[in-house]
XYZ file of C-alpha atoms in Angstrom:
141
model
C -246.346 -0.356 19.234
C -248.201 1.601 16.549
C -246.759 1.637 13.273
C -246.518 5.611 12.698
C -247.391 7.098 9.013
C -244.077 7.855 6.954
C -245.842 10.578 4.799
C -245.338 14.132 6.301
C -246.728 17.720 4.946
C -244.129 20.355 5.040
C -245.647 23.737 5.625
C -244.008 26.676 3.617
C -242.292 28.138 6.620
C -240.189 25.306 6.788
C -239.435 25.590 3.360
C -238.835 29.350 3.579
C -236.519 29.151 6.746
C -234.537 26.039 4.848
C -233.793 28.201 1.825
C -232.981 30.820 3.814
C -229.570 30.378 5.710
C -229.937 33.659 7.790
C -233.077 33.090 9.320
C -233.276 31.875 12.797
C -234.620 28.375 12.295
C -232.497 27.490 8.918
C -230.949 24.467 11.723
C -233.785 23.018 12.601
C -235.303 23.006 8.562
C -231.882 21.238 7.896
C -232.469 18.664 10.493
C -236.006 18.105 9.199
C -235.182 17.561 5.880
C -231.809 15.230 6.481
C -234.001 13.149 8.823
C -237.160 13.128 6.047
C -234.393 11.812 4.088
C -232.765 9.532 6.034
C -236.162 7.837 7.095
C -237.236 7.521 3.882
C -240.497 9.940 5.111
C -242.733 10.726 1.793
C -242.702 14.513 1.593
C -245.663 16.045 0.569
C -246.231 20.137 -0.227
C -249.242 21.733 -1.430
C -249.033 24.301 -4.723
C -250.428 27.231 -2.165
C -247.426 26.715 0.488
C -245.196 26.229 -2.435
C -246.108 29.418 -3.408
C -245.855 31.201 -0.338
C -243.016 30.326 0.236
C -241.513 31.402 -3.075
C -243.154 35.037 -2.411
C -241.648 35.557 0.956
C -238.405 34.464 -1.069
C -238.501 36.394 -3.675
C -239.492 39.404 -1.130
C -236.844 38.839 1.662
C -234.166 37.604 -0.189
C -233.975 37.972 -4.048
C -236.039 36.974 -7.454
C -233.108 34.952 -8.719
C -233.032 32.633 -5.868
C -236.815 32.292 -5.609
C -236.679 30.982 -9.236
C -233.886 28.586 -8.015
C -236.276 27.735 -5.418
C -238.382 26.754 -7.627
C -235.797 24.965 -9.917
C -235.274 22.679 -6.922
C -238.473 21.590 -5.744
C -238.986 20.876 -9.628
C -236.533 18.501 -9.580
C -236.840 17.341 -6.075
C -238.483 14.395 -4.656
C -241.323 16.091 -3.278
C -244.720 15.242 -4.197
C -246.913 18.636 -4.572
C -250.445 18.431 -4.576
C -253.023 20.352 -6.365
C -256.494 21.397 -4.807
C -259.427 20.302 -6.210
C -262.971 22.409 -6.563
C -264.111 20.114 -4.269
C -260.659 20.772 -2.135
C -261.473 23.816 -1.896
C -264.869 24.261 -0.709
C -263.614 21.771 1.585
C -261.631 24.146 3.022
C -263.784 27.161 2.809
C -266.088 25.608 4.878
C -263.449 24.605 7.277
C -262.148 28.287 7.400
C -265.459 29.348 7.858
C -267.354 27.113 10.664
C -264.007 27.252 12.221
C -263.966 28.797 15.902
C -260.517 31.165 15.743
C -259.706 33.981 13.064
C -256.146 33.279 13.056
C -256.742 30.190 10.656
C -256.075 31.095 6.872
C -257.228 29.550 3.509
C -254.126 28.291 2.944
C -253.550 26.549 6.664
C -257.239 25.180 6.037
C -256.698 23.893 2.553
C -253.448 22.091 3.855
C -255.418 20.256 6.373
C -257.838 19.454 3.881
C -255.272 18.159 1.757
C -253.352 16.504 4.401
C -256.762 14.799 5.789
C -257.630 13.521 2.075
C -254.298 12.006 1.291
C -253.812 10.478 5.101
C -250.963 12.302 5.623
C -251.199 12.940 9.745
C -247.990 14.993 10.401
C -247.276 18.730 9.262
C -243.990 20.030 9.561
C -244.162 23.552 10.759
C -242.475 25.965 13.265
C -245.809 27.905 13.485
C -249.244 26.739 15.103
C -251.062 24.195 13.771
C -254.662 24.431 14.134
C -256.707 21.069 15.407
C -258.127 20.420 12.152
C -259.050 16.436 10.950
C -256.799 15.175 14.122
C -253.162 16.654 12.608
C -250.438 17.037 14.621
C -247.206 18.483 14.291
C -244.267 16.428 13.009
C -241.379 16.392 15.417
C -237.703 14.830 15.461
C -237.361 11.796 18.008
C -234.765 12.949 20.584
């Protein structure tokens, strides 16, 4: 049996939705995160889904819980990575050679990230593009 990779990249949906307790997939971002937890997973962000996340929070929901949003990842356990120049050409060339327009910077500079720190498994509830072999992280049934 393989030994699987305990480093996972949460996406900024998931960290929306978990924040969020009225939104249709706040369950599920629960489960994620109790199981990260409980597996001992290392939890990785990047400072562009961190930041989406805290605009569609301070949008949707309120400025005073977006800053608390940002309180807690501050003081969480999650390790937040910073691009890089060359990060980011990385992923400008990605986004550009790359066959669909639905990909954005910020999808292709995750997979960059995740592909540069060996982190395999993003945890999303949107599409993940094919990009540098990722797959989507999923709870064992």
């Amino acid at each position: 049996m393989a030994l699987q990779s305990k480093k996972v990249m949460v996406a900024s949906d998931v960290l929306y939705a978990f924040v969020d307790r009225a939104h249709a997939k706040y369950p599920q971002a629960t489960a994620y995160f109790r199981y990260l937890s409980e597996q001992k997973y290392q939890v990785y962000t990047t400072y562009s889904l961190i930041l989406e996340a805290y605009d569609l929070i301070f949008e949707k929901i309120s400025p005073s819980l977006a800053r608390d949003f940002l309180r807690g990842i501050n003081l969480s356990s999650i390790n937040i990575i910073y691009p890089t120049e060359s990060d980011t050409k990385a992923a400008l060339k990605s986004l550009i050679n790359y066959k669909s327009a639905e990909l954005t910077f910020v999808q292709a500079q995750m997979a960059v990230l995740s592909n540069r720190h060996s982190i395999p498994q993003v945890c999303t509830f949107e599409y993940l593009h094919p990009l540098f072999g990722l797959t989507a992280f999923y709870l064992p049934i």
